[in-house]
Tab-separated table of N, CA and C in Angstrom:
chain	number	residue	atom	x	y	z
V	286	ARG	N	10.345	32.418	19.691
V	286	ARG	CA	11.589	31.614	19.666
V	286	ARG	C	11.742	29.951	19.587
V	287	LEU	N	10.979	29.921	21.314
V	287	LEU	CA	10.532	28.369	21.783
V	287	LEU	C	9.826	27.663	20.941
V	288	VAL	N	8.742	28.389	20.899
V	288	VAL	CA	7.231	27.737	20.183
V	288	VAL	C	8.121	27.172	18.415
V	289	ARG	N	8.438	27.915	17.372
V	289	ARG	CA	8.981	27.848	16.173
V	289	ARG	C	9.691	26.831	16.809
V	290	LYS	N	11.097	26.614	17.441
V	290	LYS	CA	11.853	25.493	18.026
V	290	LYS	C	11.194	23.980	18.159
V	291	ARG	N	10.065	24.252	19.372
V	291	ARG	CA	9.515	22.591	19.584
V	291	ARG	C	8.713	22.442	18.431
V	292	VAL	N	7.915	23.082	17.699
V	292	VAL	CA	7.050	22.979	15.766
V	292	VAL	C	8.214	22.231	15.006
V	293	GLY	N	8.853	23.118	15.017
V	293	GLY	CA	10.166	22.182	14.505
V	293	GLY	C	10.688	20.933	14.560
V	294	ASP	N	10.583	21.159	16.405
V	294	ASP	CA	11.243	19.230	16.672
V	294	ASP	C	10.118	18.156	16.523
V	295	ALA	N	8.967	18.917	16.283
V	295	ALA	CA	7.345	17.704	16.889
V	295	ALA	C	7.373	17.530	15.321
V	296	LEU	N	7.698	18.375	13.947
V	296	LEU	CA	8.112	18.197	12.695
V	296	LEU	C	9.081	17.135	12.111
V	297	THR	N	10.082	17.312	13.156
V	297	THR	CA	10.978	16.490	12.335
V	297	THR	C	10.749	14.973	13.125
V	298	ALA	N	10.500	15.071	14.264
V	298	ALA	CA	9.785	13.804	15.372
V	298	ALA	C	8.431	12.775	13.986
V	299	LEU	N	7.877	13.664	13.629
V	299	LEU	CA	6.851	12.807	12.460
V	299	LEU	C	7.778	12.015	11.192
V	300	GLU	N	8.264	13.062	11.026
V	300	GLU	CA	8.973	12.699	9.883
V	300	GLU	C	10.288	11.440	10.084
V	301	ASN	N	10.324	11.506	10.745
V	301	ASN	CA	11.493	9.732	11.127
V	301	ASN	C	9.646	8.463	11.387
V	302	ASN	N	9.420	9.425	11.850
V	302	ASN	CA	8.044	8.217	12.731
V	302	ASN	C	7.588	7.407	11.112
V	303	LEU	N	7.503	8.727	10.640
V	303	LEU	CA	6.671	8.659	9.009
V	303	LEU	C	7.871	7.569	8.431
V	304	ASN	N	9.100	8.131	8.140
V	304	ASN	CA	10.428	7.099	7.410
V	304	ASN	C	9.997	7.979	6.311
V	305	TYR	N	9.710	9.258	6.194
V	305	TYR	CA	9.062	9.797	4.737
V	305	TYR	C	10.678	11.216	4.550
V	306	SER	N	10.873	10.697	3.215
V	306	SER	CA	11.704	11.126	1.741
V	306	SER	C	11.556	11.549	1.308
V	307	ALA	N	11.771	12.086	0.293
V	307	ALA	CA	11.922	12.764	-1.512
V	307	ALA	C	13.247	13.065	-1.925
V	308	ALA	N	13.407	11.638	-3.352
V	308	ALA	CA	14.592	12.559	-3.635
V	308	ALA	C	14.558	11.839	-4.902
V	309	ALA	N	15.551	12.581	-6.186
V	309	ALA	CA	15.276	12.056	-7.683
V	309	ALA	C	16.374	10.583	-7.761
V	310	TRP	N	15.826	10.089	-9.292
V	310	TRP	CA	15.962	8.650	-9.005
V	310	TRP	C	16.536	8.238	-10.755
V	311	THR	N	17.386	7.103	-11.111
V	311	THR	CA	17.306	6.930	-12.725
V	311	THR	C	16.962	5.781	-12.265
V	312	PRO	N	15.891	5.770	-13.398
V	312	PRO	CA	15.095	4.752	-14.286
V	312	PRO	C	15.475	4.135	-15.787
V	313	THR	N	16.137	2.510	-15.098
V	313	THR	CA	16.648	2.193	-16.556
V	313	THR	C	15.213	1.287	-17.546
V	314	ILE	N	15.902	0.528	-18.741
V	314	ILE	CA	15.291	-0.095	-19.132
V	314	ILE	C	15.951	-1.236	-19.121
V	315	GLN	N	15.630	-2.270	-18.693
V	315	GLN	CA	16.091	-3.718	-18.859
V	315	GLN	C	15.378	-4.855	-19.341
V	316	ASP	N	16.085	-6.101	-20.063
V	316	ASP	CA	15.515	-7.382	-20.591
V	316	ASP	C	15.451	-8.460	-19.095
V	317	ASP	N	15.580	-9.749	-19.210
V	317	ASP	CA	15.492	-10.886	-17.961
V	317	ASP	C	16.698	-11.112	-17.572
V	318	THR	N	17.746	-10.446	-18.222
V	318	THR	CA	19.119	-10.473	-17.403
V	318	THR	C	19.534	-9.593	-16.290
V	319	LEU	N	18.115	-8.487	-16.416
V	319	LEU	CA	18.532	-7.508	-15.074
V	319	LEU	C	19.838	-6.337	-15.809
V	320	SER	N	20.553	-6.734	-16.531
V	320	SER	CA	21.824	-5.871	-16.205
V	320	SER	C	21.197	-4.455	-17.536
V	321	ASP	N	22.153	-3.357	-16.168
V	321	ASP	CA	21.969	-2.030	-17.464
V	321	ASP	C	23.385	-2.055	-18.094
V	322	ALA	N	24.167	-3.482	-18.839
V	322	ALA	CA	25.097	-2.532	-19.622
V	322	ALA	C	25.302	-3.638	-20.606
V	323	GLU	N	23.970	-3.568	-20.962
V	323	GLU	CA	23.827	-4.182	-22.777
V	323	GLU	C	24.061	-3.640	-23.635
V	324	GLY	N	24.128	-2.201	-23.364
V	324	GLY	CA	24.105	-0.890	-24.530
V	324	GLY	C	23.561	0.248	-24.443
V	325	GLN	N	22.294	-0.038	-24.291
V	325	GLN	CA	21.197	0.792	-24.087
V	325	GLN	C	21.526	1.777	-23.669
V	326	THR	N	20.216	2.708	-24.707
V	326	THR	CA	20.847	4.081	-24.092
V	326	THR	C	20.008	5.102	-24.780
V	327	TYR	N	19.873	6.230	-23.940
V	327	TYR	CA	18.890	6.774	-23.488
V	327	TYR	C	19.211	8.396	-23.644
V	328	SER	N	17.702	8.817	-24.420
V	328	SER	CA	17.811	10.755	-24.281
V	328	SER	C	17.065	11.289	-23.480
V	329	ALA	N	16.224	10.493	-22.261
V	329	ALA	CA	15.783	10.989	-21.169
V	329	ALA	C	15.903	9.850	-19.902
V	330	GLN	N	15.861	10.306	-18.903
V	330	GLN	CA	16.043	9.300	-17.731
V	330	GLN	C	15.387	10.380	-16.657
V	331	ASP	N	14.358	10.210	-16.605
V	331	ASP	CA	13.796	11.154	-14.735
V	331	ASP	C	12.976	10.369	-14.193
V	332	GLY	N	13.307	10.733	-13.024
V	332	GLY	CA	12.277	9.793	-11.959
V	332	GLY	C	12.401	11.244	-10.613
V	333	TYR	N	11.729	11.172	-10.206
V	333	TYR	CA	11.110	11.603	-8.615
V	333	TYR	C	10.255	10.170	-7.373
V	334	SER	N	10.932	9.968	-6.805
V	334	SER	CA	10.347	9.534	-5.360
V	334	SER	C	9.759	9.928	-4.471
V	335	THR	N	9.126	10.370	-3.383
V	335	THR	CA	8.709	10.083	-2.503
V	335	THR	C	8.089	8.997	-1.330
V	336	ARG	N	8.305	8.743	-0.460
V	336	ARG	CA	8.521	7.780	0.306
V	336	ARG	C	7.650	8.407	1.831
V	337	MET	N	6.657	7.301	1.861
V	337	MET	CA	6.065	7.959	3.385
V	337	MET	C	5.667	6.166	3.612
V	338	GLY	N	6.394	6.580	5.082
V	338	GLY	CA	6.377	4.852	6.144
V	338	GLY	C	7.028	4.148	4.979
V	339	ASP	N	5.834	2.513	4.783
V	339	ASP	CA	6.169	1.670	3.890
V	339	ASP	C	5.693	1.882	2.601
V	340	TRP	N	5.310	2.857	1.600
V	340	TRP	CA	4.772	3.120	0.368
V	340	TRP	C	6.033	4.004	0.365
V	341	MET	N	6.662	3.450	-1.065
V	341	MET	CA	7.017	5.015	-2.070
V	341	MET	C	6.577	4.703	-3.553
V	342	PHE	N	6.060	6.386	-3.552
V	342	PHE	CA	5.752	6.546	-4.638
V	342	PHE	C	6.518	7.146	-6.073
V	343	ILE	N	6.616	6.446	-7.026
V	343	ILE	CA	7.418	7.261	-7.810
V	343	ILE	C	6.725	7.450	-8.962
V	344	VAL	N	7.051	8.699	-10.001
V	344	VAL	CA	7.088	9.372	-11.405
V	344	VAL	C	8.556	9.220	-12.180
V	345	GLY	N	7.786	9.404	-13.572
V	345	GLY	CA	9.219	9.312	-14.240
V	345	GLY	C	9.078	8.824	-15.903
V	346	ARG	N	10.286	9.038	-16.324
V	346	ARG	CA	9.566	8.770	-18.011
V	346	ARG	C	10.963	8.006	-18.572
V	347	VAL	N	11.361	7.504	-18.903
V	347	VAL	CA	12.681	7.049	-19.860
V	347	VAL	C	12.253	7.649	-21.650
V	348	VAL	N	13.805	7.307	-22.646
V	348	VAL	CA	12.850	7.753	-23.645
V	348	VAL	C	14.293	6.904	-24.547
V	349	MET	N	13.609	5.940	-25.432
V	349	MET	CA	14.909	5.114	-25.249
V	349	MET	C	15.857	6.223	-26.416
V	350	THR	N	16.840	5.947	-27.132
V	350	THR	CA	17.725	6.099	-28.534
V	350	THR	C	18.822	4.634	-28.844
V	351	SER	N	18.468	3.822	-28.228
V	351	SER	CA	19.319	2.718	-28.781
V	351	SER	C	18.646	1.329	-27.579
V	352	LEU	N	18.191	0.294	-27.675
V	352	LEU	CA	17.826	-0.838	-27.230
V	352	LEU	C	19.429	-1.737	-27.256
V	353	GLY	N	20.289	-1.534	-27.998
V	353	GLY	CA	21.980	-1.938	-27.414
V	353	GLY	C	21.437	-3.589	-27.858
V	354	THR	N	22.276	-4.096	-26.873
V	354	THR	CA	22.065	-5.602	-26.776
V	354	THR	C	20.557	-6.046	-26.725
V	355	LEU	N	20.041	-6.526	-26.068
V	355	LEU	CA	18.394	-6.254	-24.881
V	355	LEU	C	18.406	-7.162	-26.050
V	356	ASP	N	17.290	-8.608	-25.449
V	356	ASP	CA	16.799	-9.284	-25.741
V	356	ASP	C	15.581	-9.145	-25.928
V	357	GLY	N	15.424	-9.007	-27.417
V	357	GLY	CA	14.387	-8.643	-28.200
V	357	GLY	C	12.879	-9.529	-27.629
V	358	THR	N	13.580	-10.738	-28.046
V	358	THR	CA	11.897	-11.595	-26.881
V	358	THR	C	11.740	-11.440	-25.513
V	359	ALA	N	12.712	-11.289	-24.423
V	359	ALA	CA	13.015	-10.508	-23.234
V	359	ALA	C	11.965	-10.108	-23.204
V	360	GLY	N	11.367	-10.366	-21.384
V	360	GLY	CA	10.718	-9.452	-21.015
V	360	GLY	C	11.053	-7.650	-21.120
V	361	VAL	N	10.207	-6.697	-20.625
V	361	VAL	CA	10.888	-5.088	-20.421
V	361	VAL	C	10.619	-5.174	-18.912
V	362	ARG	N	11.512	-4.344	-18.595
V	362	ARG	CA	11.679	-4.247	-17.023
V	362	ARG	C	11.879	-2.909	-16.939
V	363	LEU	N	10.977	-2.189	-16.348
V	363	LEU	CA	11.567	-0.796	-16.005
V	363	LEU	C	11.950	-1.081	-14.114
V	364	ALA	N	13.331	0.083	-14.421
V	364	ALA	CA	14.083	-1.169	-13.502
V	364	ALA	C	15.027	0.554	-12.675
V	365	GLY	N	15.701	0.028	-11.424
V	365	GLY	CA	16.358	1.196	-10.794
V	365	GLY	C	15.702	1.734	-9.625
V	366	LEU	N	14.729	0.701	-9.333
V	366	LEU	CA	14.168	1.851	-8.387
V	366	LEU	C	14.613	2.179	-7.089
V	367	PRO	N	14.370	3.240	-6.781
V	367	PRO	CA	15.072	3.997	-5.532
V	367	PRO	C	14.998	2.873	-3.929
V	368	GLN	N	14.263	1.877	-4.185
V	368	GLN	CA	14.214	1.175	-3.102
V	368	GLN	C	13.943	-0.652	-3.539
V	369	ALA	N	14.006	-1.576	-2.767
V	369	ALA	CA	13.401	-2.075	-2.719
V	369	ALA	C	11.754	-2.715	-2.603
V	370	SER	N	11.626	-3.839	-3.153
V	370	SER	CA	9.768	-3.808	-2.757
V	370	SER	C	9.850	-4.739	-1.592
V	371	ALA	N	9.466	-4.536	-0.806
V	371	ALA	CA	8.693	-5.120	0.202
V	371	ALA	C	8.844	-6.760	-0.353
V	372	ASN	N	9.241	-7.439	0.309
V	372	ASN	CA	9.337	-9.412	0.087
V	372	ASN	C	7.352	-9.512	0.731
V	373	LEU	N	6.502	-9.519	-0.654
V	373	LEU	CA	4.863	-9.245	-0.589
V	373	LEU	C	4.711	-9.249	-1.773
V	374	ILE	N	3.468	-10.186	-2.126
V	374	ILE	CA	2.894	-10.635	-3.627
V	374	ILE	C	1.744	-10.356	-3.984
V	375	PRO	N	0.720	-9.164	-4.197
V	375	PRO	CA	1.467	-8.275	-5.039
V	375	PRO	C	2.129	-7.072	-4.094
V	376	ALA	N	3.580	-6.380	-4.610
V	376	ALA	CA	4.313	-5.531	-4.074
V	376	ALA	C	3.157	-4.074	-4.059
V	377	GLY	N	2.818	-3.628	-5.785
V	377	GLY	CA	2.374	-2.181	-5.959
V	377	GLY	C	2.677	-2.566	-7.680
V	378	SER	N	2.160	-1.320	-8.091
V	378	SER	CA	1.571	-1.592	-9.161
V	378	SER	C	2.631	-0.108	-9.975
V	379	LEU	N	2.422	-0.034	-11.720
V	379	LEU	CA	2.490	0.664	-12.592
V	379	LEU	C	1.887	0.848	-13.049
V	380	THR	N	1.971	2.678	-13.809
V	380	THR	CA	0.284	3.362	-14.552
V	380	THR	C	1.262	3.823	-15.543
V	381	VAL	N	1.283	3.443	-16.687
V	381	VAL	CA	1.975	4.194	-18.313
V	381	VAL	C	1.164	5.086	-18.684
V	382	ALA	N	1.425	6.226	-18.141
V	382	ALA	CA	0.668	7.559	-18.836
V	382	ALA	C	0.592	7.774	-20.292
V	383	VAL	N	1.753	7.532	-20.600
V	383	VAL	CA	2.592	8.084	-21.573
V	383	VAL	C	2.668	6.918	-22.727
V	384	ALA	N	2.712	6.418	-23.726
V	384	ALA	CA	3.528	5.533	-24.470
V	384	ALA	C	3.820	5.834	-25.470
V	385	SER	N	4.629	6.203	-26.445
V	385	SER	CA	5.168	6.656	-28.217
V	385	SER	C	6.242	5.716	-28.272
V	386	ASN	N	5.870	5.575	-29.887
V	386	ASN	CA	7.013	5.204	-30.221
V	386	ASN	C	7.382	3.784	-30.442
V	387	LEU	N	6.007	2.713	-29.995
V	387	LEU	CA	5.861	1.327	-29.945
V	387	LEU	C	5.401	0.603	-31.005
V	388	SER	N	5.912	-0.822	-30.819
V	388	SER	CA	5.193	-1.496	-31.314
V	388	SER	C	4.071	-2.732	-31.245
V	389	ILE	N	3.177	-1.560	-30.265
V	389	ILE	CA	1.879	-2.686	-30.113
V	389	ILE	C	1.109	-2.130	-30.902
V	390	THR	N	-0.297	-2.711	-30.814
V	390	THR	CA	-1.493	-2.502	-31.774
V	390	THR	C	-1.766	-1.506	-30.802
V	391	ALA	N	-2.613	-0.748	-31.594
V	391	ALA	CA	-3.564	0.416	-30.923
V	391	ALA	C	-4.472	-0.393	-30.224
V	392	GLY	N	-4.708	0.554	-28.981
V	392	GLY	CA	-5.855	0.281	-28.004
V	392	GLY	C	-5.462	-1.251	-26.629
V	393	VAL	N	-3.913	-1.567	-26.877
V	393	VAL	CA	-3.209	-1.612	-25.888
V	393	VAL	C	-3.453	-1.495	-24.963
V	394	SER	N	-2.925	-1.419	-23.029
V	394	SER	CA	-2.808	-0.929	-22.731
V	394	SER	C	-1.127	-1.582	-22.185
V	395	ILE	N	-0.607	-0.376	-21.423
V	395	ILE	CA	0.571	-0.831	-20.688
V	395	ILE	C	1.252	-0.397	-19.568
V	396	PHE	N	0.993	-1.077	-18.348
V	396	PHE	CA	1.201	-0.764	-16.655
V	396	PHE	C	2.367	-1.478	-16.194
V	397	GLY	N	2.363	-1.531	-15.107
V	397	GLY	CA	3.250	-2.256	-14.143
V	397	GLY	C	3.158	-3.572	-13.269
V	398	THR	N	3.950	-4.508	-12.575
V	398	THR	CA	3.324	-5.201	-11.510
V	398	THR	C	5.266	-5.633	-10.976
V	399	VAL	N	4.699	-5.286	-9.627
V	399	VAL	CA	6.225	-5.845	-8.371
V	399	VAL	C	6.126	-6.813	-8.009
V	400	LYS	N	6.500	-7.574	-7.737
V	400	LYS	CA	6.854	-9.233	-7.360
V	400	LYS	C	7.784	-8.040	-5.686
V	401	GLY	N	7.702	-9.229	-4.759
V	401	GLY	CA	8.341	-8.703	-3.598
V	401	GLY	C	10.010	-8.897	-3.744
V	402	ALA	N	10.309	-7.603	-2.721
V	402	ALA	CA	11.743	-8.129	-2.551
V	402	ALA	C	12.513	-7.983	-4.215
V	403	VAL	N	12.303	-7.790	-5.030
V	403	VAL	CA	12.964	-6.177	-6.124
V	403	VAL	C	13.144	-4.967	-6.587
V	404	SER	N	13.506	-4.888	-7.254
V	404	SER	CA	13.999	-3.240	-7.517
V	404	SER	C	13.732	-2.451	-9.404
V	405	TYR	N	12.883	-3.841	-9.729
V	405	TYR	CA	12.156	-3.722	-10.826
V	405	TYR	C	10.862	-3.636	-11.306
V	406	PHE	N	10.139	-3.182	-12.712
V	406	PHE	CA	9.223	-3.391	-12.784
V	406	PHE	C	8.981	-4.316	-13.302
V	407	VAL	N	7.892	-5.243	-13.736
V	407	VAL	CA	7.931	-5.818	-14.887
V	407	VAL	C	6.180	-5.505	-16.048
V	408	LEU	N	6.792	-4.876	-17.061
V	408	LEU	CA	5.291	-3.913	-18.113
V	408	LEU	C	5.071	-5.087	-18.386
V	409	LYS	N	3.523	-5.001	-18.138
V	409	LYS	CA	2.459	-5.536	-19.080
V	409	LYS	C	1.807	-5.217	-20.120
V	410	LYS	N	1.326	-5.666	-21.065
V	410	LYS	CA	0.641	-5.293	-21.767
V	410	LYS	C	-1.261	-5.818	-21.439
V	411	MET	N	-2.565	-5.618	-21.626
V	411	MET	CA	-3.476	-6.023	-21.997
V	411	MET	C	-4.082	-5.210	-23.189
V	412	SER	N	-5.276	-6.047	-23.705
V	412	SER	CA	-6.065	-5.808	-24.454
V	412	SER	C	-7.387	-6.610	-24.065
V	413	SER	N	-8.094	-6.146	-24.627
V	413	SER	CA	-9.668	-7.403	-24.240
V	413	SER	C	-9.831	-8.205	-25.291
V	414	SER	N	-9.207	-8.184	-26.144
V	414	SER	CA	-9.231	-9.493	-27.401
V	414	SER	C	-7.839	-10.075	-26.945
V	415	SER	N	-6.756	-9.819	-26.238
V	415	SER	CA	-6.117	-11.134	-26.077
V	415	SER	C	-5.619	-10.902	-24.364
V	416	GLY	N	-5.806	-10.104	-23.608
V	416	GLY	CA	-5.837	-10.429	-21.951
V	416	GLY	C	-4.367	-9.959	-21.698
V	417	THR	N	-3.750	-10.257	-21.161
V	417	THR	CA	-2.553	-9.648	-19.923
V	417	THR	C	-1.594	-10.607	-20.636
V	418	THR	N	-0.432	-10.192	-21.234
V	418	THR	CA	0.881	-10.917	-21.699
V	418	THR	C	1.726	-9.537	-20.932
V	419	ASN	N	3.330	-10.568	-20.902
V	419	ASN	CA	4.433	-9.784	-20.621
V	419	ASN	C	4.679	-8.625	-21.769
V	420	MET	N	5.005	-7.834	-21.563
V	420	MET	CA	5.826	-6.792	-23.136
V	420	MET	C	7.053	-7.128	-23.430
V	421	LYS	N	7.391	-7.378	-24.893
V	421	LYS	CA	9.039	-8.092	-25.503
V	421	LYS	C	10.171	-6.609	-25.321
V	422	ILE	N	10.869	-6.340	-25.364
V	422	ILE	CA	11.968	-5.380	-25.681
V	422	ILE	C	11.415	-5.288	-27.483
V	423	SER	N	11.549	-6.064	-28.079
V	423	SER	CA	11.120	-5.411	-29.870
V	423	SER	C	10.026	-4.730	-29.087
V	424	GLU	N	8.733	-4.775	-28.573
V	424	GLU	CA	7.952	-3.808	-28.545
V	424	GLU	C	7.456	-2.634	-27.604
V	425	LEU	N	9.200	-1.984	-27.698
V	425	LEU	CA	9.101	-0.649	-27.132
V	425	LEU	C	10.044	-0.680	-27.828
V	426	THR	N	10.546	-0.655	-29.185
V	426	THR	CA	11.490	-0.824	-30.326
V	426	THR	C	12.804	0.838	-28.769
V	427	ALA	N	13.752	1.129	-30.525
V	427	ALA	CA	14.971	2.075	-29.600
V	427	ALA	C	14.268	3.416	-29.526
V	428	SER	N	13.442	3.811	-30.570
V	428	SER	CA	13.268	4.720	-29.955
V	428	SER	C	11.596	5.233	-29.013
V	429	GLY	N	11.373	4.270	-28.535
V	429	GLY	CA	10.370	4.115	-27.528
V	429	GLY	C	10.368	5.131	-25.716
V	430	THR	N	9.151	6.120	-26.224
V	430	THR	CA	9.170	7.188	-24.639
V	430	THR	C	8.100	6.021	-23.752
V	431	LEU	N	8.614	6.209	-22.989
V	431	LEU	CA	7.628	6.051	-21.147
V	431	LEU	C	7.442	6.512	-20.218
V	432	HIS	N	5.968	7.390	-19.764
V	432	HIS	CA	5.682	7.931	-18.964
V	432	HIS	C	5.287	7.625	-17.524
V	433	PHE	N	5.388	7.107	-16.778
V	433	PHE	CA	5.097	6.561	-15.898
V	433	PHE	C	4.709	6.584	-14.142
V	434	THR	N	3.296	6.863	-13.321
V	434	THR	CA	3.879	6.666	-11.938
V	434	THR	C	2.748	5.238	-11.696
V	435	GLY	N	3.733	4.647	-9.955
V	435	GLY	CA	3.356	3.830	-9.702
V	435	GLY	C	3.454	3.688	-7.589
V	436	MET	N	3.421	3.076	-7.207
V	436	MET	CA	4.022	2.947	-6.060
V	436	MET	C	3.921	1.991	-5.504
V	437	TYR	N	4.985	1.272	-5.088
V	437	TYR	CA	4.793	-0.054	-4.271
V	437	TYR	C	5.745	-0.036	-2.346
V	438	ARG	N	5.113	-1.219	-2.019
V	438	ARG	CA	5.394	-1.094	-0.383
V	438	ARG	C	7.129	-1.159	-0.770
V	439	VAL	N	7.688	-1.074	0.730
V	439	VAL	CA	9.203	-1.145	0.771
V	439	VAL	C	9.473	-1.646	2.488
């Protein structure tokens, strides 16, 4: 029992030193106003995070049912991150593994970047012909689906 207790104490101390935690979180889609109150609705908003030291790892999905009054010309923000990013540039990156029901050209890749001290990723699109540009709300569409993984410094 003493050995088990000491091992347990050592693991607890290691967790505390690493600042390890895991939790569910709720990803949202926002435009440049950074508001969740524009009538946007979802059929799925699933997010899971693991913090290890000063790194946050996330995975999740959003499935839209309505864009509400989000500005179609504004940029797409994947928001509601479990913790704000560190005040670094760049602070992290996001990969979109599955994207469907979007209004983008075939062959375009979607990814995200996070600046310092914010709680959202800016979604971008990239192609060999047009380079990198910000993804617009109108390209997400009211039935857009995104599955993503990412990491950033906290």
